[in-house]
């Protein structure tokens, strides 16, 4: 697996120098879809074809299957279709459209994923904070039996909560890997609101901050106009 | 089915007057969990027991199963457990805790549901707006084959998009039925952030407004400081 | 100054027992406006009048003036108007409407205040994070000279940034005092979206949390589907 | 005034061809700050200097003053300082930092402006929806007398509400002019949360949509799982 960005870029260049006309390069990672469009254009004069393939299914793919979102020229897709048929579970691959369409659809998939995860996280935090002393893993299991919110992510939540019922051994430090940002940028480009996807991403940023400047400014302002007491930062502070 | 609120309240009162000690009233609707606590307390001196049962599974429940979240006194739950076992699919019912716990868990379930739906809606709006001219139903179907975002809601999205690929026959007027508001109020009570659930609810409010005062004020302010042109309201306006 | 809620309630009861018909009780604190309506109704049979008066201006009120938002019966307001005229700066008081209107308008004032503060805080955090190494106090001062975002809050920001240019001595622990929550509840009651006011409030909740359950759940889910590494909580964690 | 983007780009190129070494080009519009950095670099080999100057104050600038945020090489700023001193009100200009710093600070200024406007708009919509039948212009005027939320934007709100007390003649169609988007992109680049600024921008996008796909999808999903009735789109719909 080659990381998206420069490593992929260099690999493709190296590969292209070894390939002959009518060969096909498949980028099966999480490249930015605009890079696909550019790369396909660069390879075209040399007769080299390019497919962008987004994959979803996570590390469970081998066991539970996964799906492939494929972009590029349709005839090239059709030439390679037998390979996709072999690799993917039934109905587990599809042609999405021209160059970049595969990674574009994967990008939006990940944006949605951020929002879904955040919705579960908020709900379970409320359950966790409840005075009812709820069994969160049991609730996740129950909801997976026919409820409206049943999903694969909820099955994973059930496993995580079985292993550590109050998630006490985990630090709430939440990384992101690019597709969420691209989704928000896409919303900006298209004049389409994407409020909960953007907030889910910002929540991850927030999880990685210690004591954000914004909050210090709010505390300073409250103190300035209302005389509300300030907490001092540093080891002596609360 | 009796609507939550006053109709349920009156039904329970009428019912209670007909019941004898050790009888059990089950509220299987979407009552507010604090009402359960109060009602159970009112019925107790008369020896009448009360269980609050949240149900999820929608109109598909009969076909695909559903699940029951049950609150009340545990011995009463155990007495009636054979009935729940008969009604629900395997593992499709569980005891959540004391009075109100069943409806509390159902309330949070619905809050999560709002957030999940909103995440899909934002993502599909971006796909819809894409120049790739994507087949949204095909994408929903593909994602349901092993992707991270697969879920029952996504299966419903697939059905809806198969029936009306660009949802052109549907008006985007989105009701809400109370549990989402209660979830946000619960977050306020508990000092727990629930940003995407709250936004999902506010988005529904917005879908029911014509030309909101807030937007008219923004347009007026832009005109006031920047001389940006205003659009006139009314039939002559754009 | 008597805190809102029970202390105010008891003070009013004690006071009412000492008052005669046609006397007037003024609640000049931050009571919930629905409490005003109830109290005025309770006092009415005894001939005691009630005005609810919201005040804004903070601890700077004496120096820079403040304003009074007054609710109750108009004739009672007019009877006491000479006192308000004496207390407030010119144009610094006004009759808002019936019982509760004064505190209602003050409540919304505070909701807006949360949103304004959050907007400045986000903007200044971006300036703070910039590689340009900006002088934040100088920017606040400059913007206060005729820019579109000039305001009294920005003057306070300038003072705070002069005293501590990177706010290093302040902990970003941000309290809230009730009116923001009531504003969000008001939005829920009225089916009116209030997204940025709600988010500003949730941001304050977040500032008071250590390592929220929601973030731990997000980290657990990322680990579960993507094999993304987890950070362990506790002293050994990063 | 030359619009930002290509027109500015071409004007600068044309201008540069006419200038000699040690001349200075001032971009006093709303250019993207990264363009400033690039342009200054392009002009440097030819000995031409470049200052980027953000201006705020709106169409009221002549009457109420305005302020200038200036970026570029400090010696060039100092050479031209007498001109800035003449143009701007006292304290109404300042050197922000290297190339791009002037427009960067202006960009964040506008991002904050979006958030401030949205906070007022939400608050006034709640006042507007209140059963108290409030006089919104009178409230804006009162709040401008010493309240915590007093500001120049609130003075403009007062004027707008005096002219049209319920803003009935205005359509809530809210444009944006680029700096808000750049601010959100800046937040994405810097891993800094900017939730209310992003939401304010998305709210403007929303104000320009008729019946968004996202809302139609939510309605379709509610119908699919709950049998909730759908409204048909088109002239026959509600």
XYZ file of C-alpha atoms in Angstrom, chain A residues 135, chain B residues 50-51 70-81 84 94-99:
22
model
C -25.032 -1.147 29.614
C -45.740 0.135 34.739
C -43.240 -0.717 32.033
C -37.657 -1.968 28.254
C -37.645 0.094 31.464
C -39.279 -0.454 34.846
C -38.938 -2.730 37.843
C -36.874 -5.760 36.959
C -39.211 -8.336 38.596
C -42.103 -6.996 36.534
C -39.991 -7.188 33.399
C -39.138 -10.789 34.262
C -42.766 -11.657 34.830
C -43.642 -10.422 31.347
C -40.479 -11.633 29.656
C -41.496 -10.078 24.968
C -33.619 -6.159 26.568
C -34.094 -4.710 30.015
C -32.493 -1.257 30.137
C -33.033 -0.149 33.746
C -35.538 1.529 36.047
C -38.659 3.493 35.105
